Coordinates of C-alpha atoms and ligand atoms in Angstrom, one line a residue:
M1 CA 0.0 0.0 0.0
N2 CA 1.5 3.4 -0.9
E3 CA 1.0 6.7 0.9
E4 CA -1.9 7.8 -1.3
Q5 CA -3.8 4.5 -1.0
R6 CA -3.2 4.5 2.7
L7 CA -4.5 8.0 3.2
A8 CA -7.6 7.2 1.1
S9 CA -8.3 4.2 3.4
A10 CA -7.0 5.7 6.6
Q11 CA -9.3 7.8 8.7
V12 CA -12.5 6.4 10.1
N13 CA -14.4 7.7 13.0
Q14 CA -15.2 4.9 15.4
P15 CA -18.5 5.4 17.2
K16 CA -17.9 5.2 20.9
P17 CA -19.6 2.0 21.9
S18 CA -22.4 2.1 24.3
N19 CA -21.7 0.4 27.6
N20 CA -23.9 -2.6 27.2
K21 CA -21.8 -4.0 24.3
T22 CA -20.1 -7.3 25.0
E23 CA -16.5 -8.3 24.2
K24 CA -17.8 -10.2 21.2
D25 CA -19.5 -7.2 19.8
Y26 CA -16.2 -5.4 19.8
S27 CA -14.4 -8.1 17.8
K28 CA -17.1 -8.0 15.2
Y29 CA -16.8 -4.3 15.1
F30 CA -13.1 -4.5 14.4
E31 CA -13.5 -7.0 11.5
K32 CA -15.3 -4.3 9.6
V33 CA -12.7 -1.5 9.8
F34 CA -9.2 -1.5 8.5
T35 CA -7.8 1.4 10.5
A36 CA -7.9 -0.5 13.7
P37 CA -4.6 -2.3 14.4
S38 CA -4.0 -6.0 13.6
L39 CA -0.9 -7.8 14.9
K40 CA -1.5 -10.4 12.2
D41 CA -1.2 -7.9 9.4
A42 CA 1.7 -6.2 11.2
K43 CA 3.6 -9.5 11.1
K44 CA 3.6 -9.6 7.3
R45 CA 6.8 -8.5 5.6
G46 CA 6.1 -7.4 2.0
K47 CA 8.7 -6.8 -0.7
E48 CA 7.3 -3.3 -1.6
E49 CA 10.0 -0.7 -1.9
V50 CA 10.2 1.9 0.8
K51 CA 9.4 5.4 -0.5
Y52 CA 11.2 8.4 0.8
H53 CA 9.3 11.7 1.2
K54 CA 11.1 15.0 1.8
D55 CA 8.1 17.2 1.3
F56 CA 6.4 17.1 4.7
A57 CA 4.6 20.4 5.3
V58 CA 1.7 21.3 7.6
D59 CA -1.3 22.0 5.4
E60 CA -2.3 25.7 5.6
Q61 CA -5.8 24.8 6.9
F62 CA -4.2 23.5 10.1
L63 CA -1.7 26.3 10.8
K64 CA -3.7 28.3 13.3
M65 CA -5.2 25.2 15.0
G66 CA -3.0 25.7 18.1
E67 CA -3.3 29.4 18.6
G68 CA -3.9 30.1 22.3
R69 CA -3.7 26.4 23.1
K70 CA -1.2 24.2 25.0
F71 CA 0.0 20.6 24.6
Y72 CA 1.4 18.1 27.1
I73 CA 3.1 14.8 26.1
R74 CA 4.0 12.1 28.5
T75 CA 6.5 9.6 27.1
Y76 CA 6.9 6.0 28.2
G77 CA 9.6 3.5 27.2
C78 CA 12.7 3.7 25.0
Q79 CA 14.7 6.5 23.4
M80 CA 12.9 5.9 20.1
N81 CA 9.7 7.0 21.8
E82 CA 11.5 10.0 23.3
H83 CA 12.6 11.0 19.9
D84 CA 9.1 10.4 18.4
T85 CA 7.8 12.8 21.1
E86 CA 10.3 15.4 19.9
V87 CA 8.9 15.1 16.4
M88 CA 5.3 15.4 17.7
A89 CA 6.2 18.4 19.8
G90 CA 7.8 19.9 16.6
I91 CA 4.5 19.4 14.8
F92 CA 2.4 20.9 17.7
M93 CA 4.7 23.9 17.6
Q94 CA 4.2 24.3 13.9
L95 CA 0.5 24.2 14.5
G96 CA 0.9 27.2 16.9
Y97 CA 0.5 25.2 20.2
E98 CA 2.7 26.0 23.2
P99 CA 4.2 23.3 25.4
T100 CA 3.2 23.0 29.0
E101 CA 4.5 20.9 31.9
E102 CA 1.2 21.0 33.7
I103 CA -1.6 18.7 32.6
E104 CA -4.4 20.9 34.0
K105 CA -3.2 23.7 31.7
A106 CA -3.1 21.5 28.6
D107 CA -5.7 21.6 25.8
V108 CA -4.2 18.4 24.3
V109 CA -2.7 15.6 26.4
L110 CA -0.9 12.8 24.6
L111 CA 0.4 9.6 26.1
N112 CA 3.2 8.2 23.9
T113 CA 3.1 4.6 25.1
C114 CA 5.4 1.5 25.4
A115 CA 4.2 -2.1 24.9
I116 CA 7.5 -3.9 25.7
R117 CA 6.3 -5.4 29.0
E118 CA 3.0 -5.7 30.9
N119 CA 4.1 -3.3 33.6
A120 CA 4.8 -0.6 31.0
E121 CA 1.2 -1.0 29.7
N122 CA -0.3 -1.0 33.2
K123 CA 1.3 2.3 33.9
V124 CA -0.5 3.8 30.9
F125 CA -3.9 2.3 31.8
G126 CA -3.4 3.8 35.3
E127 CA -2.6 7.2 33.9
L128 CA -5.6 7.0 31.5
G129 CA -7.9 6.3 34.5
F130 CA -6.4 9.3 36.3
L131 CA -7.0 11.6 33.3
V132 CA -10.8 11.3 33.7
K133 CA -10.5 13.8 36.5
Y134 CA -9.0 16.4 34.2
K135 CA -11.5 15.7 31.5
R136 CA -14.3 16.3 33.9
K137 CA -12.9 19.7 34.9
N138 CA -12.2 20.6 31.3
P139 CA -14.5 18.7 28.9
E140 CA -12.8 20.5 25.9
M141 CA -9.5 18.7 26.7
I142 CA -8.4 16.3 23.9
I143 CA -6.9 13.1 25.3
G144 CA -4.8 11.1 22.9
V145 CA -3.0 7.7 23.0
C146 CA -0.2 7.0 20.6
G147 CA 3.0 4.9 20.4
C148 CA 3.5 1.2 20.5
M149 CA 0.4 0.2 22.6
S150 CA -1.9 1.8 20.0
Q151 CA -0.6 -0.8 17.5
E152 CA -2.2 -3.7 19.5
E153 CA -5.9 -4.5 18.9
S154 CA -6.3 -5.7 22.5
V155 CA -5.3 -2.3 23.8
V156 CA -7.6 -0.4 21.4
N157 CA -10.4 -2.7 22.3
K158 CA -9.8 -2.0 26.0
I159 CA -9.7 1.7 25.5
L160 CA -12.9 1.7 23.6
K161 CA -14.6 -0.3 26.3
K162 CA -13.1 1.2 29.5
Y163 CA -11.7 4.6 28.7
P164 CA -14.3 6.4 26.6
H165 CA -12.9 9.8 27.6
V166 CA -10.0 9.1 25.1
D167 CA -10.6 11.3 22.0
M168 CA -8.0 9.9 19.6
I169 CA -5.7 6.9 19.1
F170 CA -3.0 6.8 16.5
G171 CA 0.1 4.5 16.1
T172 CA 3.8 4.6 15.4
H173 CA 3.6 4.7 11.6
N174 CA 1.5 7.9 11.1
I175 CA 2.7 10.5 13.6
H176 CA 3.1 12.9 10.6
R177 CA -0.7 12.7 10.3
L178 CA -1.1 14.4 13.8
P179 CA -2.6 17.6 12.4
N180 CA -5.3 15.7 10.5
I181 CA -6.1 13.4 13.4
L182 CA -6.2 16.3 15.8
K183 CA -8.6 18.3 13.6
E184 CA -10.8 15.2 13.3
A185 CA -10.8 14.9 17.1
Y186 CA -11.9 18.5 17.6
M187 CA -14.7 18.1 15.1
S188 CA -16.0 14.7 16.0
K189 CA -17.9 13.6 19.1
E190 CA -16.6 10.1 18.5
M191 CA -13.3 8.5 19.3
V192 CA -10.9 9.0 16.3
I193 CA -8.8 5.9 15.6
E194 CA -6.2 5.9 12.9
V195 CA -3.7 3.1 13.3
W196 CA -1.8 1.6 10.4
S197 CA -0.9 -2.0 10.9
K198 CA 1.7 -1.9 8.1
E199 CA 4.6 0.5 8.3
G200 CA 4.5 3.6 6.2
D201 CA 7.2 5.2 4.1
V202 CA 10.2 7.1 5.4
I203 CA 9.4 10.8 5.9
E204 CA 12.4 12.9 6.1
N205 CA 11.8 16.5 7.0
L206 CA 9.5 16.3 10.0
P207 CA 10.0 19.1 12.4
K208 CA 11.7 18.3 15.8
Q209 CA 11.5 20.2 19.0
R210 CA 14.6 18.7 20.7
L211 CA 14.5 18.2 24.4
G212 CA 18.1 19.1 25.0
S213 CA 20.9 21.3 23.5
I214 CA 23.9 19.1 24.5
K215 CA 22.9 15.6 23.3
A216 CA 20.6 14.7 20.4
W217 CA 18.9 11.6 19.1
V218 CA 19.1 10.7 15.4
N219 CA 17.1 7.9 13.9
I220 CA 19.0 5.8 11.4
M221 CA 16.4 3.1 10.8
Y222 CA 12.9 2.1 11.8
G223 CA 11.4 -1.3 12.6
C224 CA 12.8 -4.7 13.2
D225 CA 12.6 -8.0 11.2
K226 CA 14.3 -10.2 13.8
F227 CA 11.1 -11.5 15.5
C228 CA 12.6 -12.7 18.7
T229 CA 9.8 -14.9 20.1
Y230 CA 9.2 -12.8 23.2
C231 CA 9.2 -9.4 21.5
I232 CA 6.3 -7.2 20.4
V233 CA 8.5 -4.6 18.6
P234 CA 8.5 -6.1 15.1
Y235 CA 4.7 -5.9 15.3
T236 CA 4.4 -2.4 16.7
R237 CA 7.3 -0.8 14.7
G238 CA 7.0 -2.7 11.4
K239 CA 9.6 -3.9 8.9
E240 CA 13.2 -2.6 8.8
R241 CA 13.6 0.6 6.9
S242 CA 16.9 2.4 6.8
R243 CA 17.2 6.2 6.3
R244 CA 19.5 7.1 3.5
P245 CA 23.1 7.8 4.6
E246 CA 23.1 11.3 3.1
E247 CA 20.1 12.3 5.1
I248 CA 21.6 11.0 8.4
I249 CA 25.0 12.6 7.6
A250 CA 23.3 16.0 6.9
E251 CA 21.3 15.8 10.1
V252 CA 24.4 15.1 12.2
R253 CA 26.4 17.9 10.4
E254 CA 23.6 20.3 11.2
L255 CA 23.5 19.2 14.8
A256 CA 27.3 19.7 15.1
A257 CA 26.9 23.2 13.6
Q258 CA 24.2 23.9 16.2
G259 CA 26.7 23.0 19.0
Y260 CA 25.5 19.6 20.0
Q261 CA 28.3 17.6 21.7
E262 CA 26.9 14.0 21.5
I263 CA 24.7 12.1 19.1
M264 CA 22.9 8.9 19.9
L265 CA 22.0 7.0 16.7
L266 CA 18.8 5.1 17.1
G267 CA 17.3 1.9 15.7
Q268 CA 15.7 -1.2 17.1
N269 CA 18.4 -3.3 15.4
V270 CA 21.1 -0.9 14.2
N271 CA 23.3 -3.6 12.9
A272 CA 20.8 -4.4 10.2
Y273 CA 21.3 -0.8 8.9
G274 CA 21.4 -0.7 5.2
K275 CA 20.4 -4.3 4.6
D276 CA 17.2 -3.1 2.9
F277 CA 19.0 -0.9 0.4
T278 CA 18.6 -2.3 -3.1
D279 CA 20.8 0.2 -4.9
I280 CA 23.9 0.5 -2.7
E281 CA 26.1 -1.7 -0.5
Y282 CA 26.2 0.4 2.6
R283 CA 26.1 -0.8 6.2
L284 CA 26.5 0.5 9.7
G285 CA 30.3 0.4 9.5
D286 CA 30.3 2.6 6.4
L287 CA 28.0 5.0 8.1
M288 CA 30.0 5.2 11.3
D289 CA 33.2 5.7 9.2
E290 CA 31.6 8.7 7.5
L291 CA 30.2 10.1 10.7
S292 CA 33.6 9.8 12.4
K293 CA 34.8 12.6 10.0
I294 CA 32.3 15.1 11.3
D295 CA 33.5 17.6 13.8
I296 CA 31.3 16.5 16.8
P297 CA 32.9 15.1 19.9
R298 CA 30.8 12.0 20.6
I299 CA 28.8 9.5 18.6
R300 CA 27.0 6.5 20.1
F301 CA 24.5 4.0 18.8
T302 CA 21.8 1.7 20.2
T303 CA 20.6 -1.0 20.0
S304 CA 22.8 -3.7 18.6
H305 CA 22.0 -7.2 17.7
P306 CA 24.9 -9.7 18.0
R307 CA 23.9 -11.6 14.9
D308 CA 24.5 -8.7 12.4
F309 CA 27.5 -7.2 14.2
D310 CA 30.2 -7.4 11.5
D311 CA 34.0 -7.2 11.5
H312 CA 34.0 -4.0 9.3
L313 CA 32.0 -2.2 12.0
I314 CA 34.5 -3.4 14.7
K315 CA 37.4 -2.2 12.6
V316 CA 35.8 1.2 12.2
L317 CA 34.9 1.5 15.9
A318 CA 38.5 0.6 16.8
K319 CA 39.6 3.9 15.3
G320 CA 38.1 5.7 18.3
G321 CA 38.1 9.5 18.1
N322 CA 34.5 10.5 18.3
L323 CA 33.3 6.9 18.1
L324 CA 33.0 5.9 21.7
E325 CA 34.4 2.7 23.3
H326 CA 31.0 1.7 24.8
I327 CA 28.9 -0.9 23.1
H328 CA 25.5 -2.0 24.3
L329 CA 25.1 -5.6 23.1
P330 CA 21.9 -7.3 24.4
V331 CA 22.6 -11.0 24.9
Q332 CA 19.3 -11.9 26.6
S333 CA 20.5 -15.4 27.8
G334 CA 23.6 -17.4 28.2
S335 CA 22.0 -20.7 27.5
N336 CA 21.9 -22.2 23.9
E337 CA 18.6 -23.9 24.5
V338 CA 17.0 -20.6 25.7
L339 CA 18.6 -18.6 22.9
K340 CA 17.1 -21.1 20.5
I341 CA 13.6 -20.8 21.7
M342 CA 14.0 -17.0 21.9
A343 CA 14.9 -17.3 18.1
R344 CA 18.0 -15.1 18.7
K345 CA 19.8 -16.9 15.9
Y346 CA 23.2 -17.0 17.6
T347 CA 24.7 -19.3 20.2
R348 CA 26.6 -18.6 23.4
E349 CA 29.8 -19.6 21.6
H350 CA 29.1 -17.2 18.8
F351 CA 28.4 -14.4 21.3
L352 CA 31.6 -15.0 23.2
D353 CA 33.6 -15.1 19.9
L354 CA 32.1 -11.8 18.9
V355 CA 33.0 -10.3 22.3
A356 CA 36.6 -11.7 21.9
R357 CA 36.9 -10.0 18.5
I358 CA 35.5 -6.7 19.8
K359 CA 37.9 -6.8 22.8
A360 CA 40.9 -7.7 20.6
A361 CA 40.2 -4.7 18.4
I362 CA 39.1 -2.3 21.2
P363 CA 40.9 -3.5 24.4
D364 CA 39.5 -0.7 26.5
V365 CA 35.8 -1.3 25.4
A366 CA 32.9 -1.2 28.0
L367 CA 30.3 -3.7 27.2
T368 CA 26.7 -3.5 28.6
T369 CA 23.8 -5.7 27.9
D370 CA 20.1 -6.6 28.3
I371 CA 19.0 -9.9 29.9
I372 CA 15.7 -11.6 30.4
V373 CA 15.3 -14.2 33.2
G374 CA 12.5 -16.6 33.7
Y375 CA 11.8 -17.4 30.1
P376 CA 9.2 -20.2 29.7
N377 CA 10.6 -23.3 31.3
E378 CA 14.1 -21.9 32.0
T379 CA 15.9 -24.3 34.3
E380 CA 18.3 -23.4 37.1
E381 CA 21.2 -24.8 35.0
Q382 CA 20.2 -22.6 32.1
F383 CA 20.0 -19.6 34.4
Q384 CA 23.5 -20.5 35.8
E385 CA 24.8 -20.4 32.2
T386 CA 23.6 -16.8 32.0
L387 CA 25.4 -15.9 35.2
D388 CA 28.5 -17.7 33.9
L389 CA 28.4 -15.8 30.5
Y390 CA 27.9 -12.5 32.4
R391 CA 31.1 -13.2 34.3
K392 CA 33.0 -14.4 31.3
V393 CA 32.2 -11.2 29.3
G394 CA 32.6 -8.9 32.3
F395 CA 29.7 -6.7 31.3
E396 CA 30.0 -3.3 33.1
M397 CA 26.2 -2.8 33.4
A398 CA 22.9 -4.5 32.4
F399 CA 19.2 -3.9 32.1
T400 CA 17.6 -7.0 33.5
Y401 CA 14.0 -8.1 33.1
I402 CA 11.6 -10.9 34.1
Y403 CA 10.0 -12.3 31.0
S404 CA 6.6 -10.7 30.3
P405 CA 4.3 -12.5 27.9
R406 CA 3.1 -10.3 25.1
E407 CA -0.1 -11.3 23.4
G408 CA 0.4 -12.2 19.7
T409 CA 4.0 -13.2 20.1
P410 CA 5.0 -16.9 19.8
A411 CA 6.4 -17.1 23.4
A412 CA 3.0 -16.1 24.8
K413 CA 1.7 -19.4 23.6
M414 CA 4.4 -21.4 25.3
V415 CA 3.5 -23.3 28.4
D416 CA 5.5 -22.0 31.4
N417 CA 6.2 -24.0 34.5
V418 CA 8.6 -21.6 36.2
P419 CA 6.9 -20.2 39.3
E420 CA 6.8 -16.4 39.7
D421 CA 8.8 -16.4 43.0
V422 CA 11.6 -18.4 41.2
K423 CA 11.7 -15.8 38.5
K424 CA 11.9 -13.0 41.0
E425 CA 14.7 -14.8 42.9
R426 CA 16.7 -15.3 39.7
L427 CA 16.4 -11.6 38.9
H428 CA 17.6 -10.8 42.3
R429 CA 20.6 -13.1 42.0
L430 CA 21.4 -11.7 38.5
N431 CA 21.2 -8.1 39.8
A432 CA 23.7 -9.0 42.6
V433 CA 26.2 -10.0 39.9
V434 CA 25.4 -7.0 37.8
G435 CA 26.0 -4.8 40.8
E436 CA 29.3 -6.5 41.6
Y437 CA 30.6 -6.0 38.1
S438 CA 29.4 -2.5 37.8
K439 CA 31.1 -1.5 41.1
A440 CA 34.3 -3.2 40.0
A441 CA 34.3 -1.3 36.7
L442 CA 33.9 2.0 38.6
K443 CA 36.5 1.1 41.2
K444 CA 39.1 0.5 38.5
L445 CA 38.7 4.2 37.6
E446 CA 39.7 5.5 41.0
G447 CA 42.8 7.8 40.5
E448 CA 42.3 7.9 36.7
V449 CA 41.5 11.0 34.7
V450 CA 38.3 10.7 32.6
E451 CA 36.6 12.9 30.1
V452 CA 33.1 14.0 31.1
L453 CA 30.5 15.7 29.0
V454 CA 28.9 18.0 31.6
E455 CA 25.1 17.8 31.3
G456 CA 23.8 19.8 34.2
S457 CA 24.1 20.9 37.8
S458 CA 22.5 19.5 40.9
K459 CA 19.0 20.8 41.7
K460 CA 20.1 21.9 45.2
R461 CA 23.6 23.3 44.3
D462 CA 24.6 25.0 41.1
D463 CA 28.3 24.2 41.7
V464 CA 27.7 20.4 41.9
L465 CA 27.9 19.2 38.3
A466 CA 27.1 15.9 36.6
G467 CA 27.9 14.3 33.3
Y468 CA 28.9 11.1 31.6
T469 CA 32.2 9.6 30.6
R470 CA 32.9 8.2 27.1
K471 CA 31.9 4.8 28.6
N472 CA 28.7 6.2 30.0
K473 CA 29.7 6.4 33.6
L474 CA 28.0 9.1 35.7
V475 CA 30.4 11.5 37.3
N476 CA 29.6 14.1 40.0
F477 CA 32.1 16.9 40.8
E478 CA 32.3 20.5 41.9
G479 CA 32.9 23.3 39.4
P480 CA 31.4 26.5 37.9
V481 CA 28.0 26.1 36.2
E482 CA 29.5 27.6 33.0
L483 CA 31.1 24.2 32.4
V484 CA 27.6 22.7 31.5
G485 CA 27.8 21.7 27.8
E486 CA 31.6 21.4 27.9
I487 CA 33.8 18.3 27.8
V488 CA 36.1 18.4 30.7
K489 CA 38.9 16.3 32.4
V490 CA 38.0 15.1 35.8
K491 CA 40.2 13.1 38.2
V492 CA 38.2 10.3 39.8
L493 CA 38.4 10.4 43.6
E494 CA 35.9 7.8 44.6
A495 CA 33.8 5.0 43.1
K496 CA 30.3 4.8 44.6
S497 CA 27.8 2.0 43.8
Y498 CA 26.5 3.5 40.5
S499 CA 28.5 6.7 40.0
L500 CA 31.9 8.3 40.4
R501 CA 32.9 11.4 42.5
G502 CA 35.7 13.4 41.0
E503 CA 37.7 16.7 40.9
F504 CA 37.6 19.1 37.9
L505 CA 40.9 19.5 36.2
E506 CA 40.4 21.4 32.9
I507 CA 38.3 21.9 29.8
V508 CA 39.3 19.6 27.0
K509 CA 40.5 21.7 24.1
R510 CA 39.2 20.7 20.6
Ligands
LIG1 N1 9.7 -9.5 28.4 C1 10.7 -9.1 29.1 N2 11.7 -8.3 28.6 C2 11.6 -8.0 27.3 N3 12.4 -7.3 26.4 C3 11.8 -7.3 25.2 N4 10.6 -8.0 25.2 C4 10.5 -8.5 26.5 C5 9.5 -9.2 27.1 N5 8.4 -9.7 26.5 C6 13.6 -6.7 26.8 C7 14.8 -7.3 26.0 C8 15.2 -6.1 25.1 C9 14.8 -4.9 26.0 C10 14.6 -3.7 25.3 O1 13.6 -5.3 26.6 O2 15.9 -7.6 26.9 O3 16.5 -6.1 24.8
LIG2 FE1 12.8 -7.2 19.8 FE2 15.3 -6.4 19.6 FE3 14.6 -8.9 19.0 FE4 13.9 -6.9 17.3 S1 16.0 -7.6 17.8 S2 12.6 -8.6 18.0 S3 13.5 -5.3 18.9 S4 14.5 -7.9 21.0

């Protein structure tokens, strides 16, 4: 489906169902409309070519929509969502809205949601319940739900049934349609739902209202084709689509010219960057190589998948400079059996070999990871293999999770006989190892001089500054507030549990 066909079929006003409808009535209701989400459709991976659009412009008819009005966006989940919020804020500003930090002052409240685990979803439902109070006080308030949860039919179903004060729902593939959807929400008494189950084209010149002036996020690709069996992302974010290198390079150059000090390149699976190009052979290593020539002090990327991490990329990263010696490399489990049922498509041996190759090329590298414990039927031995792998690699930090079944994914259908308390206890044991290694990595830095990008000062004291090292370690030290935004040398005096305390030496000359 191309952009025009999609627009033609897109917008449908959903009548708010009356309260006496049953669950069954809702499912019938969804069979008839194609703008409601479908995980089944979202799973399909077509061969259609991705179209690139550079001509985004807010239609004149919408330009005054926000005059005298305010918007508030609450963001849940990952950096990709944070960045989508920056884009939506940019669109709101083009429409004439002003941002506000106070919900009660907002004319439009948007929840940009995350679907990765059940507790992320529960937070959103809790907040939606809470918003009724504001809507009662101000019935003109528009309440919207967007982001990954909107892509799930079960969520849309639940909102229709239990949260009729929601005015609009849209998904991850059509945030550029925000002006149209908003207008519809103002005009309609019914809940406006516009969710595309299949990903859209890549739209290049969307406005962005960036949250910071020191660090910036830059998308390099959208979607994921990996379909790890536990993960909802390939369904909510669609197929892998890479942005063209020249667009990314131009954006990073522009950010460098604006004075940004650090760029975080974003993608669900950045190591697959460029795989979808049919006209050029160009991968993440090539991109990093070009970006390394831009005059900006720091460039990071997230998130990696071990399977596609190639030697060319390692070679490029080994050059250092503005490419930082920190790699976030989610392993998920140290057991081959578990990795297999997770469909991670690598083995423990492959992972350890990759780590050995990275360490040989970048001896000073800091590796961090993501781990899931309590996968269906995970045994104590399999969990022990995860602990063992953690120690073998010597990760410096990890995000750890208890497996959370996501409706529509293959893992959600697996029978699971691991009791909840065993899962919790495994997480606890894993976190103890994570803490031990993170502390040791910090301890090693005592007495060393590190480079810190100063991001801000303490709320209580202007002269207590905080920032991150190249390897993403938090450092606190005393110094003048004018150092915020600079890269400085700091001598590490003391390693705390999760941060370092240091002494300011000098600004790094560039
Ligand atoms: N349950 C628990 N953790 C999950 N993750 C992704 N899906 C799930 C799930 N269903 C974790 C993975 C991933 C990180 C972003 O979230 O570790 O790397
Ligand atoms: Fe999810 Fe990452 Fe696996 Fe993609 S690679 S399915 S985003 S865990």
